[in-house]
PDB file of N, CA and C in Angstrom:
ATOM      1  N   MET W 180      25.684  37.534  81.819  1.00 62.00           N
ATOM      2  CA  MET W 180      24.948  36.394  81.361  1.00 62.00           C
ATOM      3  C   MET W 180      25.566  35.139  81.982  1.00 62.00           C
ATOM      4  N   THR W 181      24.740  34.330  82.566  1.00 65.00           N
ATOM      5  CA  THR W 181      25.231  33.105  83.165  1.00 65.00           C
ATOM      6  C   THR W 181      25.531  32.073  82.084  1.00 65.00           C
ATOM      7  N   THR W 182      26.144  30.972  82.476  1.00 67.00           N
ATOM      8  CA  THR W 182      26.452  29.917  81.512  1.00 67.00           C
ATOM      9  C   THR W 182      25.196  29.304  80.915  1.00 67.00           C
ATOM     10  N   SER W 183      24.057  29.440  81.618  1.00 77.00           N
ATOM     11  CA  SER W 183      22.793  28.929  81.083  1.00 77.00           C
ATOM     12  C   SER W 183      22.089  29.942  80.192  1.00 77.00           C
ATOM     13  N   GLY W 184      22.667  31.134  80.041  1.00 75.00           N
ATOM     14  CA  GLY W 184      22.102  32.159  79.168  1.00 75.00           C
ATOM     15  C   GLY W 184      21.202  33.155  79.868  1.00 75.00           C
ATOM     16  N   GLU W 185      21.095  33.070  81.171  1.00 73.00           N
ATOM     17  CA  GLU W 185      20.250  33.977  81.937  1.00 73.00           C
ATOM     18  C   GLU W 185      20.969  35.297  82.194  1.00 73.00           C
ATOM     19  N   LEU W 186      20.270  36.415  82.008  1.00 66.00           N
ATOM     20  CA  LEU W 186      20.840  37.728  82.308  1.00 66.00           C
ATOM     21  C   LEU W 186      20.643  38.035  83.789  1.00 66.00           C
ATOM     22  N   VAL W 187      21.716  38.503  84.430  1.00 65.00           N
ATOM     23  CA  VAL W 187      21.684  38.791  85.856  1.00 65.00           C
ATOM     24  C   VAL W 187      22.208  40.199  86.087  1.00 65.00           C
ATOM     25  N   ARG W 188      21.556  40.944  86.950  1.00 65.00           N
ATOM     26  CA  ARG W 188      22.013  42.284  87.321  1.00 65.00           C
ATOM     27  C   ARG W 188      23.084  42.146  88.399  1.00 65.00           C
ATOM     28  N   PHE W 189      24.143  42.980  88.328  1.00 59.00           N
ATOM     29  CA  PHE W 189      25.255  42.875  89.259  1.00 59.00           C
ATOM     30  C   PHE W 189      25.350  44.123  90.109  1.00 59.00           C
ATOM     31  N   ALA W 190      24.929  44.021  91.341  1.00 56.00           N
ATOM     32  CA  ALA W 190      25.001  45.143  92.268  1.00 56.00           C
ATOM     33  C   ALA W 190      26.418  45.355  92.783  1.00 56.00           C
ATOM     34  N   GLU W 191      27.246  44.304  92.801  1.00 52.00           N
ATOM     35  CA  GLU W 191      28.570  44.422  93.404  1.00 52.00           C
ATOM     36  C   GLU W 191      29.556  45.265  92.599  1.00 52.00           C
ATOM     37  N   THR W 192      29.198  45.698  91.398  1.00 53.00           N
ATOM     38  CA  THR W 192      30.082  46.586  90.647  1.00 53.00           C
ATOM     39  C   THR W 192      29.984  48.016  91.171  1.00 53.00           C
ATOM     40  N   GLY W 193      29.042  48.277  92.059  1.00 61.00           N
ATOM     41  CA  GLY W 193      28.891  49.613  92.615  1.00 61.00           C
ATOM     42  C   GLY W 193      28.384  50.589  91.572  1.00 61.00           C
ATOM     43  N   ARG W 194      28.785  51.794  91.704  1.00 70.00           N
ATOM     44  CA  ARG W 194      28.350  52.836  90.776  1.00 70.00           C
ATOM     45  C   ARG W 194      29.488  53.205  89.828  1.00 70.00           C
ATOM     46  N   SER W 195      30.131  52.226  89.300  1.00 79.00           N
ATOM     47  CA  SER W 195      31.232  52.458  88.368  1.00 79.00           C
ATOM     48  C   SER W 195      30.704  52.995  87.044  1.00 79.00           C
ATOM     49  N   VAL W 196      31.397  53.975  86.503  1.00 84.00           N
ATOM     50  CA  VAL W 196      31.074  54.492  85.181  1.00 84.00           C
ATOM     51  C   VAL W 196      31.907  53.702  84.182  1.00 84.00           C
ATOM     52  N   ILE W 197      31.245  52.873  83.394  1.00 88.00           N
ATOM     53  CA  ILE W 197      31.947  52.037  82.426  1.00 88.00           C
ATOM     54  C   ILE W 197      32.021  52.758  81.092  1.00 88.00           C
ATOM     55  N   ASN W 198      33.229  52.844  80.563  1.00 89.00           N
ATOM     56  CA  ASN W 198      33.452  53.450  79.258  1.00 89.00           C
ATOM     57  C   ASN W 198      32.995  52.447  78.196  1.00 89.00           C
ATOM     58  N   PRO W 199      31.967  52.776  77.393  1.00 87.00           N
ATOM     59  CA  PRO W 199      31.466  51.818  76.403  1.00 87.00           C
ATOM     60  C   PRO W 199      32.504  51.446  75.337  1.00 87.00           C
ATOM     61  N   ASN W 200      33.523  52.263  75.149  1.00 89.00           N
ATOM     62  CA  ASN W 200      34.592  51.938  74.199  1.00 89.00           C
ATOM     63  C   ASN W 200      35.647  51.039  74.824  1.00 89.00           C
ATOM     64  N   ALA W 201      35.496  50.744  76.113  1.00 95.00           N
ATOM     65  CA  ALA W 201      36.497  49.959  76.827  1.00 95.00           C
ATOM     66  C   ALA W 201      35.872  48.682  77.369  1.00 95.00           C
ATOM     67  N   MET W 202      35.305  47.895  76.473  1.00 95.00           N
ATOM     68  CA  MET W 202      34.750  46.600  76.854  1.00 95.00           C
ATOM     69  C   MET W 202      35.257  45.560  75.871  1.00 95.00           C
ATOM     70  N   TRP W 203      35.687  44.422  76.426  1.00 96.00           N
ATOM     71  CA  TRP W 203      36.193  43.337  75.575  1.00 96.00           C
ATOM     72  C   TRP W 203      36.016  42.022  76.303  1.00 96.00           C
ATOM     73  N   SER W 204      35.759  40.971  75.569  1.00 94.00           N
ATOM     74  CA  SER W 204      35.631  39.644  76.164  1.00 94.00           C
ATOM     75  C   SER W 204      36.519  38.663  75.422  1.00 94.00           C
ATOM     76  N   ASP W 205      37.141  37.759  76.186  1.00 92.00           N
ATOM     77  CA  ASP W 205      37.943  36.701  75.577  1.00 92.00           C
ATOM     78  C   ASP W 205      37.184  35.377  75.561  1.00 92.00           C
ATOM     79  N   GLY W 206      35.894  35.426  75.903  1.00 90.00           N
ATOM     80  CA  GLY W 206      35.068  34.232  75.951  1.00 90.00           C
ATOM     81  C   GLY W 206      34.958  33.654  77.348  1.00 90.00           C
ATOM     82  N   GLU W 207      35.987  33.826  78.163  1.00 90.00           N
ATOM     83  CA  GLU W 207      35.977  33.368  79.551  1.00 90.00           C
ATOM     84  C   GLU W 207      35.741  34.514  80.515  1.00 90.00           C
ATOM     85  N   ARG W 208      36.211  35.693  80.129  1.00 94.00           N
ATOM     86  CA  ARG W 208      36.143  36.860  80.996  1.00 94.00           C
ATOM     87  C   ARG W 208      35.650  38.078  80.216  1.00 94.00           C
ATOM     88  N   LEU W 209      35.024  38.985  80.947  1.00 93.00           N
ATOM     89  CA  LEU W 209      34.625  40.269  80.393  1.00 93.00           C
ATOM     90  C   LEU W 209      35.469  41.333  81.073  1.00 93.00           C
ATOM     91  N   TYR W 210      36.072  42.202  80.295  1.00 96.00           N
ATOM     92  CA  TYR W 210      36.896  43.293  80.795  1.00 96.00           C
ATOM     93  C   TYR W 210      36.150  44.591  80.493  1.00 96.00           C
ATOM     94  N   ALA W 211      36.019  45.463  81.498  1.00 95.00           N
ATOM     95  CA  ALA W 211      35.328  46.731  81.320  1.00 95.00           C
ATOM     96  C   ALA W 211      36.158  47.849  81.934  1.00 95.00           C
ATOM     97  N   GLY W 212      36.441  48.867  81.148  1.00 96.00           N
ATOM     98  CA  GLY W 212      37.224  49.999  81.626  1.00 96.00           C
ATOM     99  C   GLY W 212      36.353  51.025  82.326  1.00 96.00           C
ATOM    100  N   THR W 213      36.897  51.578  83.414  1.00 94.00           N
ATOM    101  CA  THR W 213      36.189  52.604  84.182  1.00 94.00           C
ATOM    102  C   THR W 213      37.147  53.759  84.462  1.00 94.00           C
ATOM    103  N   LEU W 214      36.659  54.748  85.174  1.00 94.00           N
ATOM    104  CA  LEU W 214      37.498  55.865  85.606  1.00 94.00           C
ATOM    105  C   LEU W 214      38.329  55.493  86.826  1.00 94.00           C
ATOM    106  N   GLU W 215      38.058  54.325  87.407  1.00 94.00           N
ATOM    107  CA  GLU W 215      38.755  53.846  88.601  1.00 94.00           C
ATOM    108  C   GLU W 215      39.417  52.490  88.357  1.00 94.00           C
ATOM    109  N   GLY W 216      40.011  52.303  87.196  1.00 95.00           N
ATOM    110  CA  GLY W 216      40.639  51.033  86.837  1.00 95.00           C
ATOM    111  C   GLY W 216      39.754  50.247  85.887  1.00 95.00           C
ATOM    112  N   ALA W 217      39.944  48.958  85.866  1.00 96.00           N
ATOM    113  CA  ALA W 217      39.122  48.091  85.023  1.00 96.00           C
ATOM    114  C   ALA W 217      38.416  47.080  85.905  1.00 96.00           C
ATOM    115  N   LEU W 218      37.296  46.605  85.423  1.00 94.00           N
ATOM    116  CA  LEU W 218      36.578  45.536  86.098  1.00 94.00           C
ATOM    117  C   LEU W 218      36.744  44.265  85.282  1.00 94.00           C
ATOM    118  N   LEU W 219      36.974  43.162  85.966  1.00 94.00           N
ATOM    119  CA  LEU W 219      37.155  41.865  85.331  1.00 94.00           C
ATOM    120  C   LEU W 219      36.063  40.941  85.850  1.00 94.00           C
ATOM    121  N   PHE W 220      35.242  40.422  84.946  1.00 91.00           N
ATOM    122  CA  PHE W 220      34.176  39.506  85.327  1.00 91.00           C
ATOM    123  C   PHE W 220      34.541  38.101  84.883  1.00 91.00           C
ATOM    124  N   GLU W 221      34.621  37.188  85.851  1.00 90.00           N
ATOM    125  CA  GLU W 221      34.905  35.779  85.576  1.00 90.00           C
ATOM    126  C   GLU W 221      33.575  35.077  85.331  1.00 90.00           C
ATOM    127  N   ARG W 222      33.378  34.594  84.131  1.00 84.00           N
ATOM    128  CA  ARG W 222      32.110  33.989  83.764  1.00 84.00           C
ATOM    129  C   ARG W 222      31.797  32.733  84.588  1.00 84.00           C
ATOM    130  N   GLN W 223      32.787  31.895  84.825  1.00 86.00           N
ATOM    131  CA  GLN W 223      32.551  30.651  85.566  1.00 86.00           C
ATOM    132  C   GLN W 223      32.181  30.903  87.025  1.00 86.00           C
ATOM    133  N   SER W 224      32.907  31.789  87.702  1.00 86.00           N
ATOM    134  CA  SER W 224      32.654  32.042  89.122  1.00 86.00           C
ATOM    135  C   SER W 224      31.582  33.104  89.339  1.00 86.00           C
ATOM    136  N   GLN W 225      31.252  33.875  88.278  1.00 83.00           N
ATOM    137  CA  GLN W 225      30.286  34.966  88.367  1.00 83.00           C
ATOM    138  C   GLN W 225      30.736  36.040  89.357  1.00 83.00           C
ATOM    139  N   LYS W 226      32.056  36.289  89.427  1.00 87.00           N
ATOM    140  CA  LYS W 226      32.624  37.272  90.355  1.00 87.00           C
ATOM    141  C   LYS W 226      33.320  38.394  89.593  1.00 87.00           C
ATOM    142  N   TRP W 227      33.250  39.598  90.162  1.00 88.00           N
ATOM    143  CA  TRP W 227      33.930  40.773  89.636  1.00 88.00           C
ATOM    144  C   TRP W 227      35.197  41.031  90.435  1.00 88.00           C
ATOM    145  N   THR W 228      36.244  41.491  89.750  1.00 91.00           N
ATOM    146  CA  THR W 228      37.489  41.915  90.380  1.00 91.00           C
ATOM    147  C   THR W 228      37.865  43.270  89.792  1.00 91.00           C
ATOM    148  N   ARG W 229      38.289  44.186  90.639  1.00 93.00           N
ATOM    149  CA  ARG W 229      38.760  45.486  90.145  1.00 93.00           C
ATOM    150  C   ARG W 229      40.257  45.392  89.889  1.00 93.00           C
ATOM    151  N   ILE W 230      40.693  45.859  88.729  1.00 94.00           N
ATOM    152  CA  ILE W 230      42.099  45.866  88.326  1.00 94.00           C
ATOM    153  C   ILE W 230      42.597  47.303  88.412  1.00 94.00           C
ATOM    154  N   VAL W 231      43.622  47.536  89.239  1.00 95.00           N
ATOM    155  CA  VAL W 231      44.180  48.884  89.378  1.00 95.00           C
ATOM    156  C   VAL W 231      45.705  48.823  89.368  1.00 95.00           C
ATOM    157  N   ALA W 232      46.284  48.013  90.221  1.00 95.00           N
ATOM    158  CA  ALA W 232      47.741  47.987  90.402  1.00 95.00           C
ATOM    159  C   ALA W 232      48.484  47.622  89.124  1.00 95.00           C
ATOM    160  N   GLU W 233      47.882  46.844  88.253  1.00 96.00           N
ATOM    161  CA  GLU W 233      48.539  46.401  87.019  1.00 96.00           C
ATOM    162  C   GLU W 233      48.536  47.465  85.920  1.00 96.00           C
ATOM    163  N   LEU W 234      47.829  48.563  86.131  1.00 97.00           N
ATOM    164  CA  LEU W 234      47.643  49.576  85.089  1.00 97.00           C
ATOM    165  C   LEU W 234      48.469  50.833  85.343  1.00 97.00           C
ATOM    166  N   PRO W 235      48.934  51.513  84.274  1.00 97.00           N
ATOM    167  CA  PRO W 235      49.700  52.753  84.450  1.00 97.00           C
ATOM    168  C   PRO W 235      48.841  53.937  84.900  1.00 97.00           C
ATOM    169  N   SER W 236      47.524  53.832  84.735  1.00 96.00           N
ATOM    170  CA  SER W 236      46.603  54.883  85.154  1.00 96.00           C
ATOM    171  C   SER W 236      45.269  54.247  85.494  1.00 96.00           C
ATOM    172  N   ARG W 237      44.514  54.892  86.366  1.00 95.00           N
ATOM    173  CA  ARG W 237      43.193  54.373  86.734  1.00 95.00           C
ATOM    174  C   ARG W 237      42.157  54.604  85.640  1.00 95.00           C
ATOM    175  N   THR W 238      42.375  55.566  84.762  1.00 96.00           N
ATOM    176  CA  THR W 238      41.409  55.880  83.715  1.00 96.00           C
ATOM    177  C   THR W 238      41.638  54.974  82.515  1.00 96.00           C
ATOM    178  N   VAL W 239      40.747  54.011  82.308  1.00 97.00           N
ATOM    179  CA  VAL W 239      40.867  53.046  81.216  1.00 97.00           C
ATOM    180  C   VAL W 239      39.961  53.497  80.078  1.00 97.00           C
ATOM    181  N   LEU W 240      40.579  53.801  78.935  1.00 96.00           N
ATOM    182  CA  LEU W 240      39.867  54.340  77.781  1.00 96.00           C
ATOM    183  C   LEU W 240      39.535  53.295  76.724  1.00 96.00           C
ATOM    184  N   SER W 241      40.292  52.207  76.684  1.00 97.00           N
ATOM    185  CA  SER W 241      40.040  51.164  75.684  1.00 97.00           C
ATOM    186  C   SER W 241      40.615  49.839  76.164  1.00 97.00           C
ATOM    187  N   ILE W 242      40.020  48.763  75.686  1.00 97.00           N
ATOM    188  CA  ILE W 242      40.509  47.415  75.989  1.00 97.00           C
ATOM    189  C   ILE W 242      40.341  46.568  74.739  1.00 97.00           C
ATOM    190  N   THR W 243      41.368  45.795  74.437  1.00 97.00           N
ATOM    191  CA  THR W 243      41.290  44.819  73.356  1.00 97.00           C
ATOM    192  C   THR W 243      42.240  43.682  73.701  1.00 97.00           C
ATOM    193  N   GLY W 244      42.278  42.692  72.872  1.00 97.00           N
ATOM    194  CA  GLY W 244      43.168  41.585  73.157  1.00 97.00           C
ATOM    195  C   GLY W 244      43.275  40.623  71.994  1.00 97.00           C
ATOM    196  N   ASP W 245      44.057  39.587  72.203  1.00 96.00           N
ATOM    197  CA  ASP W 245      44.212  38.527  71.223  1.00 96.00           C
ATOM    198  C   ASP W 245      44.298  37.203  71.981  1.00 96.00           C
ATOM    199  N   ASP W 246      44.790  36.169  71.337  1.00 94.00           N
ATOM    200  CA  ASP W 246      44.818  34.864  71.999  1.00 94.00           C
ATOM    201  C   ASP W 246      45.833  34.783  73.132  1.00 94.00           C
ATOM    202  N   ARG W 247      46.722  35.761  73.261  1.00 96.00           N
ATOM    203  CA  ARG W 247      47.744  35.717  74.305  1.00 96.00           C
ATOM    204  C   ARG W 247      47.689  36.877  75.301  1.00 96.00           C
ATOM    205  N   TYR W 248      47.335  38.060  74.844  1.00 97.00           N
ATOM    206  CA  TYR W 248      47.409  39.261  75.687  1.00 97.00           C
ATOM    207  C   TYR W 248      46.084  40.015  75.751  1.00 97.00           C
ATOM    208  N   VAL W 249      45.940  40.794  76.840  1.00 97.00           N
ATOM    209  CA  VAL W 249      44.892  41.796  76.957  1.00 97.00           C
ATOM    210  C   VAL W 249      45.605  43.141  77.014  1.00 97.00           C
ATOM    211  N   TYR W 250      45.134  44.101  76.230  1.00 98.00           N
ATOM    212  CA  TYR W 250      45.729  45.428  76.160  1.00 98.00           C
ATOM    213  C   TYR W 250      44.745  46.438  76.756  1.00 98.00           C
ATOM    214  N   PHE W 251      45.230  47.202  77.733  1.00 98.00           N
ATOM    215  CA  PHE W 251      44.432  48.234  78.376  1.00 98.00           C
ATOM    216  C   PHE W 251      44.993  49.592  77.977  1.00 98.00           C
ATOM    217  N   GLY W 252      44.227  50.374  77.256  1.00 97.00           N
ATOM    218  CA  GLY W 252      44.629  51.733  76.912  1.00 97.00           C
ATOM    219  C   GLY W 252      44.178  52.667  78.015  1.00 97.00           C
ATOM    220  N   THR W 253      45.128  53.322  78.665  1.00 97.00           N
ATOM    221  CA  THR W 253      44.801  54.227  79.765  1.00 97.00           C
ATOM    222  C   THR W 253      45.229  55.647  79.407  1.00 97.00           C
ATOM    223  N   SER W 254      44.909  56.584  80.275  1.00 96.00           N
ATOM    224  CA  SER W 254      45.293  57.976  80.030  1.00 96.00           C
ATOM    225  C   SER W 254      46.790  58.198  80.202  1.00 96.00           C
ATOM    226  N   SER W 255      47.529  57.188  80.704  1.00 97.00           N
ATOM    227  CA  SER W 255      48.981  57.310  80.867  1.00 97.00           C
ATOM    228  C   SER W 255      49.765  56.259  80.086  1.00 97.00           C
ATOM    229  N   GLY W 256      49.125  55.598  79.151  1.00 97.00           N
ATOM    230  CA  GLY W 256      49.826  54.613  78.340  1.00 97.00           C
ATOM    231  C   GLY W 256      49.078  53.293  78.259  1.00 97.00           C
ATOM    232  N   ILE W 257      49.730  52.305  77.670  1.00 97.00           N
ATOM    233  CA  ILE W 257      49.116  51.000  77.426  1.00 97.00           C
ATOM    234  C   ILE W 257      49.749  49.946  78.327  1.00 97.00           C
ATOM    235  N   ALA W 258      48.905  49.106  78.883  1.00 98.00           N
ATOM    236  CA  ALA W 258      49.376  47.947  79.650  1.00 98.00           C
ATOM    237  C   ALA W 258      49.079  46.695  78.828  1.00 98.00           C
ATOM    238  N   ARG W 259      50.064  45.829  78.695  1.00 98.00           N
ATOM    239  CA  ARG W 259      49.891  44.543  78.012  1.00 98.00           C
ATOM    240  C   ARG W 259      50.061  43.460  79.062  1.00 98.00           C
ATOM    241  N   ILE W 260      49.011  42.701  79.283  1.00 97.00           N
ATOM    242  CA  ILE W 260      49.023  41.672  80.323  1.00 97.00           C
ATOM    243  C   ILE W 260      48.665  40.332  79.692  1.00 97.00           C
ATOM    244  N   GLU W 261      49.486  39.330  79.980  1.00 96.00           N
ATOM    245  CA  GLU W 261      49.198  37.996  79.450  1.00 96.00           C
ATOM    246  C   GLU W 261      47.886  37.484  80.018  1.00 96.00           C
ATOM    247  N   ARG W 262      47.077  36.867  79.172  1.00 93.00           N
ATOM    248  CA  ARG W 262      45.798  36.324  79.629  1.00 93.00           C
ATOM    249  C   ARG W 262      46.003  35.277  80.709  1.00 93.00           C
ATOM    250  N   SER W 263      47.087  34.543  80.686  1.00 92.00           N
ATOM    251  CA  SER W 263      47.346  33.514  81.693  1.00 92.00           C
ATOM    252  C   SER W 263      47.550  34.133  83.090  1.00 92.00           C
ATOM    253  N   TYR W 264      47.869  35.425  83.144  1.00 94.00           N
ATOM    254  CA  TYR W 264      48.042  36.117  84.429  1.00 94.00           C
ATOM    255  C   TYR W 264      46.774  35.999  85.280  1.00 94.00           C
ATOM    256  N   TRP W 265      45.606  36.067  84.661  1.00 86.00           N
ATOM    257  CA  TRP W 265      44.351  36.025  85.398  1.00 86.00           C
ATOM    258  C   TRP W 265      44.085  34.630  85.972  1.00 86.00           C
ATOM    259  N   ASP W 266      44.699  33.597  85.391  1.00 85.00           N
ATOM    260  CA  ASP W 266      44.531  32.245  85.914  1.00 85.00           C
ATOM    261  C   ASP W 266      45.309  32.038  87.214  1.00 85.00           C
ATOM    262  N   GLN W 267      46.338  32.836  87.441  1.00 79.00           N
ATOM    263  CA  GLN W 267      47.202  32.704  88.609  1.00 79.00           C
ATOM    264  C   GLN W 267      46.645  33.408  89.834  1.00 79.00           C
ATOM    265  N   ARG W 268      45.671  34.232  89.672  1.00 67.00           N
ATOM    266  CA  ARG W 268      45.127  35.048  90.772  1.00 67.00           C
ATOM    267  C   ARG W 268      44.186  34.271  91.632  1.00 67.00           C
TER     268      ARG W 268
END
């Protein structure tokens, strides 16, 4: 959804299988878990980024967060990443 409220289809995510239990938004970004890492959607730029290197496993089973961290539950453990990390990229 764009900032104006328009729904847009995203072809650039490819054919990723998104785990419906692994979706979370902090209001600025949407995080979606897949079998090949996580996808991060920046609402302002309307761009997707694949997250792999920061995770203990490519299989992301759950995502949640709070005002400071995003937690990625993977098949090999949990990754806790500060939300400010995404601002530095």
